[in-house]
Coordinates of C-alpha atoms and ligand atoms in Angstrom, one line a residue:
M1 CA -31.3 1.3 8.9
L2 CA -33.1 -1.7 7.7
A3 CA -35.4 -3.3 10.4
P4 CA -33.5 -6.1 12.0
P5 CA -34.5 -9.5 10.6
S6 CA -37.1 -11.5 12.6
S7 CA -35.9 -14.6 14.3
E8 CA -38.3 -16.8 12.3
P9 CA -37.4 -17.6 8.7
V10 CA -39.3 -15.7 6.1
M11 CA -40.0 -17.5 2.8
G12 CA -40.1 -15.7 -0.5
G13 CA -42.8 -15.9 -3.2
M14 CA -43.5 -17.8 -6.4
A15 CA -42.2 -16.4 -9.7
D16 CA -44.6 -14.2 -11.5
E17 CA -44.5 -11.3 -14.1
M18 CA -42.7 -9.0 -11.7
N19 CA -40.5 -11.5 -10.0
F20 CA -38.7 -13.8 -12.3
V21 CA -36.9 -15.8 -9.5
D22 CA -38.9 -18.4 -7.6
T23 CA -38.0 -17.9 -3.9
A24 CA -40.8 -19.9 -2.3
D25 CA -38.3 -22.3 -0.7
V26 CA -35.8 -19.6 0.2
D27 CA -35.3 -17.8 3.5
I28 CA -35.2 -14.2 2.2
R29 CA -34.3 -12.4 5.4
L30 CA -31.5 -9.9 5.1
P31 CA -28.9 -9.6 7.8
M32 CA -29.0 -6.3 9.6
L33 CA -27.9 -3.5 7.3
V34 CA -27.0 -0.1 8.7
Y35 CA -25.9 2.9 6.7
V36 CA -23.8 5.2 9.0
S37 CA -22.9 8.7 8.3
R38 CA -20.8 10.4 10.9
E39 CA -21.0 14.0 12.0
K40 CA -18.7 16.4 10.4
R41 CA -18.3 20.0 11.5
P42 CA -16.1 22.8 10.5
G43 CA -13.4 23.2 13.1
Y44 CA -13.2 19.5 13.8
D45 CA -10.6 17.5 11.9
H46 CA -12.5 14.5 10.5
N47 CA -9.3 12.6 10.0
K48 CA -10.3 11.3 6.5
K49 CA -10.8 7.6 6.0
A50 CA -9.2 6.7 9.4
G51 CA -11.8 8.9 11.1
A52 CA -14.6 7.3 9.1
M53 CA -13.5 3.8 10.0
N54 CA -13.2 4.6 13.7
A55 CA -16.7 6.0 13.7
L56 CA -17.8 2.7 12.1
V57 CA -16.0 0.6 14.6
R58 CA -17.7 2.3 17.5
T59 CA -21.2 2.2 16.1
S60 CA -20.9 -1.4 15.1
A61 CA -19.6 -2.2 18.7
I62 CA -23.0 -0.9 20.0
M63 CA -25.3 -2.3 17.3
S64 CA -23.8 -5.8 16.6
N65 CA -20.4 -6.1 18.2
G66 CA -19.2 -8.7 15.8
P67 CA -15.8 -10.1 16.9
F68 CA -14.6 -9.9 13.3
I69 CA -14.8 -7.0 10.9
L70 CA -14.5 -7.0 7.2
N71 CA -13.3 -3.7 5.7
L72 CA -13.8 -2.7 2.1
D73 CA -13.2 0.6 0.2
C74 CA -16.1 2.3 -1.4
D75 CA -14.8 1.2 -4.8
H76 CA -14.4 -2.4 -4.0
Y77 CA -17.0 -5.2 -3.7
I78 CA -17.3 -8.9 -2.8
Y79 CA -16.5 -11.1 -5.7
N80 CA -16.4 -14.5 -4.0
S81 CA -19.0 -15.2 -1.4
L82 CA -16.8 -17.9 0.3
A83 CA -14.0 -15.6 0.9
L84 CA -15.2 -14.6 4.4
R85 CA -15.3 -18.2 5.4
E86 CA -11.7 -18.7 4.2
G87 CA -10.6 -15.8 6.3
M88 CA -12.5 -17.1 9.4
C89 CA -10.7 -20.5 9.0
F90 CA -7.5 -18.7 9.8
M91 CA -8.9 -16.8 12.6
L92 CA -10.5 -19.7 14.4
D93 CA -7.9 -22.3 13.6
R94 CA -5.3 -23.3 16.3
G95 CA -3.0 -20.4 17.0
G96 CA -5.4 -18.1 15.2
D97 CA -5.9 -16.1 18.4
R98 CA -2.6 -14.4 17.5
I99 CA -3.9 -13.2 14.1
C100 CA -5.0 -9.6 14.0
Y101 CA -6.1 -9.6 10.4
V102 CA -6.4 -11.6 7.2
Q103 CA -5.6 -9.6 4.2
F104 CA -6.7 -10.5 0.7
P105 CA -5.0 -9.2 -2.4
Q106 CA -6.5 -6.2 -4.2
R107 CA -7.8 -7.1 -7.7
F108 CA -9.2 -4.7 -10.2
E109 CA -11.7 -4.5 -13.0
G110 CA -11.9 -2.1 -15.9
I111 CA -8.2 -1.9 -16.5
D112 CA -7.0 -1.6 -20.1
P113 CA -5.8 -5.0 -21.3
N114 CA -2.3 -3.7 -21.7
D115 CA -2.2 -2.5 -18.1
R116 CA -0.2 0.5 -19.3
Y117 CA 0.3 2.1 -15.8
A118 CA 0.7 -1.1 -13.9
N119 CA -2.6 -0.8 -12.1
H120 CA -2.7 -4.5 -11.2
N121 CA 0.4 -4.0 -9.1
A122 CA 1.2 -7.6 -9.7
V123 CA 4.7 -7.5 -8.2
F124 CA 3.4 -5.9 -5.0
F125 CA 0.4 -8.2 -4.5
D126 CA 1.8 -11.5 -5.8
V127 CA 5.5 -11.2 -4.8
S128 CA 6.0 -8.8 -2.0
L129 CA 2.9 -9.4 0.1
R130 CA 3.2 -13.1 -0.4
A131 CA 6.7 -13.0 0.8
F132 CA 5.6 -11.0 3.8
D133 CA 3.4 -13.9 4.7
G134 CA 6.5 -15.9 5.6
L135 CA 7.6 -13.2 8.1
Q136 CA 5.0 -11.9 10.5
G137 CA 2.3 -11.4 7.9
P138 CA 1.5 -8.9 5.2
M139 CA 0.9 -5.2 5.6
Y140 CA -2.6 -4.0 5.7
V141 CA -3.4 -2.3 2.4
G142 CA -6.6 -0.6 3.3
T143 CA -9.3 -2.8 1.8
G144 CA -10.3 -6.5 1.5
C145 CA -9.2 -7.2 5.1
I146 CA -10.9 -9.1 7.9
F147 CA -9.9 -7.8 11.4
R148 CA -10.2 -9.1 14.8
R149 CA -12.1 -6.4 16.7
V150 CA -9.9 -6.5 19.8
A151 CA -6.7 -6.1 17.8
L152 CA -8.3 -2.8 16.4
Y153 CA -8.9 -1.7 20.0
G154 CA -5.1 -1.6 20.6
F155 CA -4.7 -4.7 22.7
S156 CA -1.8 -7.0 22.6
P157 CA -2.1 -10.6 21.3
P158 CA -2.5 -13.3 24.0
R159 CA 1.0 -14.5 23.3
A160 CA 3.9 -12.9 21.5
T161 CA 7.5 -13.7 20.6
E162 CA 10.2 -11.2 21.5
H163 CA 13.2 -11.1 19.4
M164 CA 16.4 -10.4 21.3
G165 CA 20.0 -9.9 20.3
W166 CA 21.6 -8.8 17.1
L167 CA 19.2 -9.4 14.1
G168 CA 16.6 -10.8 16.6
R169 CA 17.9 -14.3 16.5
R170 CA 17.2 -15.1 20.2
K171 CA 13.6 -15.7 20.8
L172 CA 11.6 -15.2 24.0
K173 CA 8.0 -16.3 24.3
V174 CA 5.8 -14.1 26.5
Q175 CA 2.3 -14.8 27.7
L176 CA 0.3 -11.5 27.7
R177 CA -2.9 -12.8 29.1
K178 CA -3.6 -15.2 31.9
P179 CA -2.0 -18.5 30.9
K180 CA -4.6 -21.2 30.5
N181 CA -2.4 -24.1 31.2
P182 CA 0.3 -22.8 33.5
S183 CA 1.6 -26.3 34.1
K184 CA 2.2 -27.0 30.5
K185 CA 5.9 -27.0 29.6
E186 CA 7.0 -25.1 26.5
K187 CA 9.0 -27.3 24.2
G188 CA 12.3 -26.4 22.5
K189 CA 15.2 -24.3 23.6
E190 CA 13.2 -21.1 23.7
E191 CA 13.0 -19.5 27.1
T192 CA 9.6 -18.8 28.6
K193 CA 8.6 -15.8 30.6
P194 CA 5.1 -16.6 32.1
C195 CA 2.7 -13.8 32.8
I196 CA 4.1 -10.3 32.8
N197 CA 2.1 -7.7 34.6
G198 CA 2.8 -4.2 33.9
Y199 CA 5.4 -5.0 31.3
D200 CA 3.9 -2.4 29.1
S201 CA 0.6 -0.6 29.7
D202 CA -0.7 -2.5 26.7
D203 CA -0.3 -5.8 28.4
E204 CA -2.4 -5.4 31.5
D205 CA -5.3 -7.6 31.9
I206 CA -7.9 -6.9 29.3
E207 CA -10.7 -5.9 31.7
S208 CA -8.5 -3.5 33.8
Q209 CA -7.9 -1.5 30.7
L210 CA -11.4 -0.4 30.1
L211 CA -10.8 3.2 30.9
S212 CA -13.1 5.8 29.5
R213 CA -9.9 7.9 29.1
R214 CA -9.0 5.5 26.4
F215 CA -12.2 4.6 24.6
G216 CA -14.4 7.5 25.4
N217 CA -17.4 8.0 27.6
S218 CA -19.8 5.4 26.2
D219 CA -20.5 2.7 28.7
S220 CA -22.1 0.4 26.2
L221 CA -18.9 0.6 24.1
L222 CA -16.8 -0.3 27.1
E223 CA -19.1 -3.2 28.1
S224 CA -19.0 -4.5 24.6
I225 CA -15.2 -5.0 24.5
P226 CA -14.8 -8.0 26.8
V227 CA -17.7 -9.6 24.9
A228 CA -16.0 -9.1 21.6
E229 CA -12.8 -10.6 23.0
F230 CA -14.6 -13.7 24.3
Q231 CA -16.6 -14.1 21.1
G232 CA -13.4 -14.0 19.0
R233 CA -11.7 -16.8 20.9
L234 CA -11.2 -20.2 19.3
V235 CA -14.0 -22.7 19.5
Q236 CA -11.6 -25.1 21.2
D237 CA -9.2 -23.0 23.2
G238 CA -6.8 -24.2 25.7
H239 CA -6.2 -27.7 24.2
G240 CA -9.4 -29.3 25.4
S241 CA -10.6 -27.1 28.2
T242 CA -13.8 -25.5 27.2
K243 CA -13.8 -23.0 30.0
E244 CA -11.9 -20.3 28.2
G245 CA -13.1 -21.0 24.8
R246 CA -16.2 -19.8 23.1
P247 CA -18.9 -22.5 22.9
A248 CA -19.5 -23.9 19.3
G249 CA -22.5 -22.3 17.6
S250 CA -22.6 -19.2 19.9
L251 CA -22.0 -16.9 17.0
A252 CA -25.1 -18.2 15.2
V253 CA -27.4 -17.2 18.0
P254 CA -30.0 -14.7 16.7
R255 CA -29.4 -11.2 18.1
E256 CA -31.8 -9.2 20.0
P257 CA -33.7 -6.5 18.1
L258 CA -32.1 -3.0 18.6
D259 CA -34.0 -0.7 20.9
A260 CA -34.1 3.1 20.7
A261 CA -31.5 3.5 23.5
A262 CA -29.0 1.5 21.5
V263 CA -29.6 3.6 18.4
A264 CA -29.2 6.8 20.4
E265 CA -25.9 5.5 21.9
A266 CA -24.7 4.6 18.4
I267 CA -25.4 8.2 17.3
N268 CA -23.5 9.5 20.4
V269 CA -20.4 7.6 19.4
I270 CA -20.2 9.1 15.9
S271 CA -20.5 12.7 17.1
C272 CA -17.7 15.1 16.5
F273 CA -16.8 15.5 20.2
Y274 CA -16.7 11.8 21.0
E275 CA -13.0 11.4 20.4
D276 CA -11.9 14.4 22.3
K277 CA -9.4 13.4 24.9
T278 CA -9.5 9.8 24.0
E279 CA -6.9 7.6 22.4
W280 CA -8.9 7.0 19.2
G281 CA -6.6 7.4 16.3
R282 CA -3.6 7.4 18.6
R283 CA -3.4 4.0 20.0
V284 CA -7.0 2.7 19.3
G285 CA -8.6 2.0 16.0
W286 CA -7.3 3.3 12.6
I287 CA -4.3 5.6 13.3
Y288 CA -4.4 9.2 12.4
G289 CA -1.7 11.4 11.0
S290 CA -0.8 9.8 7.6
V291 CA -2.6 9.7 4.3
T292 CA -1.7 6.0 4.2
E293 CA -3.4 5.2 7.4
D294 CA -3.6 1.6 6.4
V295 CA 0.1 0.8 6.6
V296 CA 0.4 2.6 10.0
T297 CA -2.6 0.8 11.5
G298 CA -1.2 -2.6 10.4
Y299 CA 2.3 -1.6 11.6
R300 CA 1.0 -0.8 15.1
M301 CA -0.5 -4.3 15.3
H302 CA 2.6 -6.1 14.2
N303 CA 4.6 -4.0 16.6
R304 CA 2.5 -5.3 19.4
G305 CA 3.3 -8.9 18.3
W306 CA 0.3 -9.8 16.3
R307 CA 0.6 -11.7 13.2
S308 CA -1.3 -11.3 10.0
V309 CA -2.2 -13.7 7.2
Y310 CA -2.2 -13.3 3.4
C311 CA -5.1 -15.1 1.8
V312 CA -5.1 -15.6 -2.0
T313 CA -8.2 -17.3 -3.2
K314 CA -8.6 -19.1 -6.5
R315 CA -11.5 -16.9 -7.4
D316 CA -10.8 -13.3 -6.5
A317 CA -12.2 -12.6 -3.1
F318 CA -12.9 -8.9 -3.7
R319 CA -12.7 -6.6 -6.7
G320 CA -12.4 -2.9 -7.2
T321 CA -11.6 -0.1 -9.5
A322 CA -8.3 1.7 -10.2
P323 CA -7.4 4.9 -12.0
I324 CA -6.4 4.1 -15.6
N325 CA -5.8 7.7 -16.5
L326 CA -2.1 8.8 -16.3
T327 CA -2.7 11.9 -14.3
D328 CA -5.0 10.1 -11.8
R329 CA -2.6 7.3 -11.4
L330 CA 0.3 9.6 -10.8
H331 CA -1.7 11.4 -8.2
Q332 CA -2.5 8.1 -6.5
V333 CA 1.1 7.2 -6.4
L334 CA 1.9 10.6 -5.1
R335 CA -0.5 10.1 -2.2
W336 CA 1.0 6.8 -1.3
A337 CA 4.5 8.0 -1.5
T338 CA 3.6 11.1 0.6
G339 CA 2.1 8.8 3.2
S340 CA 5.4 6.9 3.2
V341 CA 7.3 10.1 3.8
E342 CA 4.9 11.0 6.6
I343 CA 5.6 7.6 8.2
F344 CA 9.4 8.1 7.7
F345 CA 9.3 11.3 9.7
S346 CA 7.0 10.0 12.5
R347 CA 7.3 7.6 15.4
N348 CA 5.9 4.9 13.1
N349 CA 9.3 4.7 11.4
A350 CA 10.3 1.1 11.7
I351 CA 13.6 2.0 13.3
F352 CA 11.7 2.7 16.5
S353 CA 9.9 -0.6 16.3
S354 CA 9.6 -3.0 19.3
R355 CA 11.3 -6.3 19.9
R356 CA 8.1 -8.1 19.0
M357 CA 8.6 -7.3 15.4
K358 CA 10.7 -9.7 13.4
F359 CA 14.0 -8.3 12.1
L360 CA 13.1 -8.8 8.5
Q361 CA 9.6 -7.4 9.0
K362 CA 11.3 -4.3 10.4
V363 CA 13.4 -4.1 7.3
A364 CA 10.3 -4.4 5.1
Y365 CA 8.5 -1.7 7.0
F366 CA 11.5 0.5 7.0
N367 CA 11.6 0.2 3.2
V368 CA 7.9 1.3 3.1
G369 CA 8.9 4.5 4.7
I370 CA 12.2 5.2 2.8
Y371 CA 11.4 4.2 -0.8
P372 CA 10.3 7.7 -2.0
F373 CA 13.8 8.9 -1.1
T374 CA 15.4 6.5 -3.5
S375 CA 14.0 8.7 -6.3
I376 CA 16.9 11.1 -5.8
F377 CA 19.3 8.4 -7.1
L378 CA 16.8 7.3 -9.7
L379 CA 16.8 10.9 -11.1
V380 CA 20.6 10.9 -11.2
Y381 CA 20.5 7.6 -13.0
C382 CA 18.2 9.0 -15.7
F383 CA 20.3 12.0 -16.5
L384 CA 23.7 10.3 -16.2
P385 CA 23.6 8.6 -19.7
A386 CA 22.7 11.9 -21.3
L387 CA 25.5 13.6 -19.4
S388 CA 28.0 11.1 -20.7
L389 CA 26.7 11.7 -24.3
F390 CA 26.9 15.5 -24.0
T391 CA 30.5 15.4 -22.7
G392 CA 31.7 12.5 -24.8
Q393 CA 33.0 11.0 -21.5
F394 CA 31.6 7.6 -20.9
I395 CA 30.7 6.6 -17.4
V396 CA 34.1 4.7 -17.3
Q397 CA 37.1 5.9 -19.2
S398 CA 36.8 3.2 -21.9
L399 CA 34.9 0.0 -22.5
S400 CA 37.4 -2.1 -20.6
I401 CA 37.1 -5.8 -20.0
M402 CA 36.6 -5.1 -16.3
F403 CA 33.7 -2.9 -16.9
L404 CA 32.0 -5.4 -19.3
V405 CA 32.4 -8.2 -16.8
F406 CA 30.8 -6.1 -14.0
L407 CA 28.0 -5.1 -16.4
L408 CA 27.5 -8.7 -17.3
L409 CA 27.4 -9.8 -13.7
I410 CA 24.9 -7.1 -12.7
T411 CA 22.7 -7.8 -15.7
L412 CA 22.7 -11.5 -15.0
T413 CA 21.8 -10.9 -11.3
L414 CA 19.0 -8.7 -12.3
S415 CA 17.6 -11.2 -14.8
L416 CA 17.9 -14.1 -12.4
L417 CA 16.1 -12.0 -9.7
A418 CA 13.3 -11.3 -12.2
L419 CA 13.2 -15.0 -13.2
L420 CA 13.0 -16.0 -9.6
E421 CA 10.2 -13.5 -8.9
I422 CA 8.2 -14.5 -11.9
K423 CA 8.6 -18.3 -11.5
W424 CA 7.8 -18.2 -7.8
S425 CA 4.8 -15.9 -8.0
G426 CA 3.4 -16.9 -11.3
I427 CA 3.0 -13.4 -12.6
T428 CA 3.8 -12.9 -16.3
L429 CA 6.9 -11.2 -17.7
H430 CA 4.6 -8.6 -19.1
E431 CA 3.3 -7.7 -15.7
W432 CA 6.8 -7.6 -14.4
W433 CA 8.1 -5.3 -17.1
R434 CA 5.0 -3.0 -16.7
N435 CA 5.9 -2.8 -13.0
E436 CA 9.5 -1.9 -13.8
Q437 CA 8.5 0.8 -16.2
F438 CA 6.0 2.3 -13.8
W439 CA 8.5 2.3 -11.0
L440 CA 10.7 4.6 -13.1
I441 CA 7.8 6.7 -14.2
G442 CA 6.6 7.1 -10.5
G443 CA 10.1 7.3 -9.2
T444 CA 10.9 10.4 -11.4
S445 CA 7.6 12.2 -10.9
A446 CA 5.5 11.3 -7.9
H447 CA 8.1 10.1 -5.5
P448 CA 10.4 13.2 -5.6
A449 CA 7.3 15.4 -5.3
A450 CA 6.2 13.4 -2.3
V451 CA 9.6 13.9 -0.7
L452 CA 9.2 17.6 -1.2
Q453 CA 5.7 17.6 0.1
G454 CA 6.7 15.6 3.1
L455 CA 9.6 17.9 3.9
L456 CA 7.2 20.9 3.6
K457 CA 4.9 19.2 6.2
V458 CA 7.7 18.5 8.6
I459 CA 9.5 21.8 8.3
A460 CA 6.6 24.3 7.6
G461 CA 3.7 22.2 8.9
V462 CA 1.8 22.4 5.6
D463 CA -1.0 19.8 5.7
I464 CA -1.4 17.1 3.2
S465 CA -4.9 16.5 1.9
F466 CA -6.3 13.2 0.9
T467 CA -7.3 13.7 -2.7
L468 CA -9.7 10.9 -3.6
T469 CA -8.7 8.8 -6.5
T470 CA -11.0 9.7 -9.4
K471 CA -13.6 7.1 -9.9
S472 CA -14.5 6.5 -13.5
S473 CA -18.0 6.9 -14.7
N474 CA -19.0 4.2 -17.1
D475 CA -22.5 5.4 -17.9
E476 CA -21.7 7.2 -21.1
N477 CA -21.7 5.4 -24.4
E478 CA -18.1 6.2 -25.0
D479 CA -15.8 3.3 -25.5
D480 CA -14.5 1.4 -22.4
F481 CA -11.1 2.9 -21.9
A482 CA -11.9 6.5 -22.8
E483 CA -10.3 7.5 -19.5
L484 CA -7.0 6.0 -20.5
Y485 CA -6.6 8.4 -23.4
M486 CA -7.6 11.6 -21.5
V487 CA -4.7 14.0 -21.1
K488 CA -5.0 16.1 -18.0
W489 CA -2.0 18.4 -17.4
S490 CA -0.2 17.9 -14.1
F491 CA 3.0 19.4 -12.7
L492 CA 4.2 15.9 -12.0
M493 CA 4.8 15.4 -15.7
V494 CA 7.6 17.9 -16.0
P495 CA 10.6 15.8 -14.7
P496 CA 9.8 12.6 -16.8
I497 CA 9.3 14.8 -19.9
T498 CA 12.6 16.7 -19.2
I499 CA 14.3 13.3 -18.9
M500 CA 13.0 12.2 -22.2
M501 CA 13.9 15.4 -24.0
V502 CA 17.4 15.6 -22.5
N503 CA 18.1 11.9 -23.4
M504 CA 16.8 12.3 -26.9
I505 CA 18.9 15.5 -27.5
A506 CA 21.9 13.7 -26.0
I507 CA 21.6 10.9 -28.3
A508 CA 21.5 13.3 -31.3
V509 CA 24.4 15.2 -30.0
G510 CA 26.4 12.0 -29.4
V511 CA 25.8 10.7 -32.8
A512 CA 26.6 14.0 -34.5
R513 CA 29.8 14.3 -32.5
T514 CA 31.0 10.8 -33.4
M515 CA 30.1 11.2 -37.0
Y516 CA 32.0 14.5 -37.4
S517 CA 35.0 13.6 -35.2
E518 CA 38.3 12.8 -36.8
I519 CA 38.6 9.5 -35.0
P520 CA 35.0 8.3 -34.4
Q521 CA 34.8 6.1 -31.2
W522 CA 31.8 4.2 -32.2
S523 CA 32.0 1.7 -29.2
K524 CA 31.9 4.6 -26.8
L525 CA 28.8 6.0 -28.6
V526 CA 27.0 2.6 -28.6
G527 CA 27.7 2.3 -24.8
G528 CA 26.3 5.7 -24.2
V529 CA 23.3 5.5 -26.4
F530 CA 22.4 2.1 -24.9
F531 CA 22.0 3.5 -21.5
S532 CA 20.0 6.5 -22.7
F533 CA 17.8 4.2 -24.7
W534 CA 17.3 2.1 -21.6
V535 CA 16.0 5.0 -19.7
L536 CA 13.7 6.0 -22.7
I537 CA 12.1 2.6 -23.1
H538 CA 11.1 2.7 -19.4
L539 CA 9.3 6.0 -20.0
Y540 CA 7.5 4.6 -23.1
P541 CA 4.1 4.2 -21.4
F542 CA 4.4 7.7 -20.1
A543 CA 5.1 9.1 -23.5
K544 CA 2.2 7.2 -24.9
G545 CA 0.0 8.6 -22.1
L546 CA 1.0 12.1 -23.1
M547 CA 0.0 11.5 -26.7
G548 CA -3.6 10.9 -25.8
R549 CA -5.7 9.2 -28.4
R550 CA -4.9 11.4 -31.4
G551 CA -1.4 12.4 -30.4
R552 CA -2.6 15.7 -29.0
V553 CA -0.5 17.1 -26.2
P554 CA -1.1 20.4 -24.5
T555 CA 1.2 22.9 -25.9
I556 CA 2.3 24.1 -22.5
V557 CA 3.9 20.7 -21.9
F558 CA 6.2 21.1 -24.9
V559 CA 6.9 24.7 -24.1
W560 CA 8.0 24.0 -20.5
S561 CA 10.0 20.9 -21.1
G562 CA 11.5 22.3 -24.2
L563 CA 12.6 25.3 -22.2
L564 CA 14.0 23.2 -19.4
S565 CA 15.9 20.9 -21.8
I566 CA 17.5 23.9 -23.6
I567 CA 18.4 25.5 -20.3
I568 CA 20.1 22.3 -19.1
S569 CA 21.9 21.8 -22.5
L570 CA 23.1 25.4 -22.6
L571 CA 24.2 25.3 -19.0
W572 CA 26.2 22.3 -19.8
V573 CA 27.9 24.1 -22.8
Y574 CA 28.7 27.0 -20.6
I575 CA 30.2 25.0 -17.7
S576 CA 32.4 22.9 -19.9
P577 CA 32.4 23.6 -23.6
P578 CA 32.7 20.4 -25.6
S579 CA 36.4 19.8 -26.6
S580 CA 35.4 18.8 -30.0
K581 CA 33.8 22.2 -30.7
I582 CA 36.6 23.2 -33.1
Q583 CA 36.0 20.1 -35.1
Y584 CA 32.4 21.2 -35.7
I585 CA 33.6 24.5 -37.1
K586 CA 36.3 23.0 -39.1
F587 CA 34.0 20.4 -40.7
Q588 CA 33.5 21.0 -44.4
F589 CA 31.7 19.0 -47.0
P590 CA 34.2 17.6 -49.4
Ligands
LIG1 O1 -11.8 11.6 3.5 C1 -11.9 10.4 3.2 C2 -11.1 9.9 2.1 C3 -11.2 8.6 1.7 N1 -12.1 7.8 2.2 C4 -12.2 6.4 1.8 O2 -10.9 5.9 1.5 C5 -11.0 4.9 0.5 C6 -9.9 4.8 -0.5 O3 -9.9 5.9 -1.4 P1 -9.6 5.9 -2.9 O4 -9.8 7.3 -3.4 O5 -10.3 4.8 -3.6 O6 -8.0 5.6 -2.9 P2 -7.2 4.4 -3.5 O7 -5.8 5.0 -3.9 O8 -7.8 3.6 -4.4 O9 -6.9 3.6 -2.1 C7 -5.8 2.9 -1.6 O10 -5.0 3.7 -0.8 C8 -5.5 4.2 0.4 C9 -4.5 4.9 1.2 O11 -3.9 6.0 0.5 C10 -6.2 3.2 1.2 O12 -6.9 3.8 2.3 C11 -7.2 2.4 0.4 O13 -7.8 1.4 1.1 C12 -6.4 1.8 -0.8 O14 -7.3 1.0 -1.6 C13 -12.4 5.0 -0.2 O15 -13.1 3.9 0.2 C14 -13.0 6.2 0.4 O16 -14.3 6.0 0.8 C15 -12.9 8.2 3.3 O17 -13.7 7.4 3.8 N2 -12.8 9.5 3.7
LIG2 MN1 -9.7 3.1 -4.7

């Protein structure tokens, strides 16, 4: 811990040989900086990142008790010093007391210019999250996020809207804390329920909830909670009455230096035993039980009726690193998808959400839980074109007008959708296309693996570990993107390789059959080959990744996928021998 800054300004020195910057007129005091390392012991589940964040929330409550908390990953840093202020503007603006967090987009550095594996995630950060902003607010994505401390403590917002009826069209406003102006009439047709006591245990008065059962046995922590709530209020709350609001400038008052007792208490709250028999990780703080703790933590807040805000600044607010190596990227996507499956099989599945969540927000959260399961259909989709080439049977009996019209309509809709997304969000076509490609790559490798892993956890109780994303080391003199070309074998690569092999063999078989058949049906072939090719171009970045820099692929990869492709092809011949077999045998050169 750095010594807390003194209350008097400390001026720097003149420039000299050692110091090149003249700081004679600059106040060089540093804000309080504390490095915290929590206690970890064998036999105690440390609950990964969520556990780390909860330890931090508690120590900071005792040491500084800031009403707002910025959270960054270890591989992210501040890129725009004004970002915090932008976030605070939302929090302290009128109506800002309903905001639980302000999420900034994740931006990355050190990614290959081609963004081969869609690391920038442009569609997610510039289309989906921005769209969420029009609902109840974006999901929490784990980093670059300013929180309201009391929202993290599991309290409800001061006011909330409940959505009743089919699709949640009927709205009901509820006051969850003491109304400040009870006489004030609500405008509009919306019904008003004043103060509801005991509606839900969440909604009792804030002070009466300070039970050690919930937050643990630290008195200083309990005492800090109402203070944080008060400090987080709007400067001008209650439309003019300054009684409830926080006086202007009160956040700028210098803090008392820490005494030994405070430090001792801070150490107490990061001990292993502290969370025993409390609600930390269950209702309070970052929520345990999923490797994507971020989504769950944000979901719980939205579920209580809080809103969040998406804040995109002109200059990136924060920047971080992302894995540019194929294997690392697949493992990252695997972890995310596994987290989603965990959410799907838990009480955090959006079908159990409360009335305080908007209908479309529910749909969006439901999608977060279910998307890995769509990989089953995606896998079928990738093998179907090959199947039709092997059998000589096209997906439809013949290329009829009806089929072509449907195909045209679907293709047009897809293009229009893409156009809309691109025009609206300002991402490039390249970014969009990379995203499409990586969706298929992840969808045929990491997503089905996540479904299996998730089922294993649910059925057999096998725990899922949080494998850290490999952080690239840039200190060597190698060239910038050496990581990109590194080929590290992973089991996740088997299905996409199999898909590629099967489709390529299928194209060859299809072409051969048509060439040697008595009445070649070229239109059928073109149809079939087109869909196979469509699958293959999606997998192109993946194929490139396998090649490494010099086109070296571990032999095992070829052996296994070759084996699998042959088995599948043979199986097919056994199940239904191609009808044109005789023609092959009969064929003779003239
Ligand atoms: O036991 C653990 C494991 C991870 N972390 C932290 O978790 C963060 C994210 O880990 P990283 O390996 O960088 O994973 P990413 O895939 O880059 O992270 C994304 O996905 C995670 C959820 O899977 C979120 O928690 C992150 O915020 C989000 O950036 C890092 O800051 C780590 O310090 C811990 O504190 N303790
Ligand atoms: Mn990371």
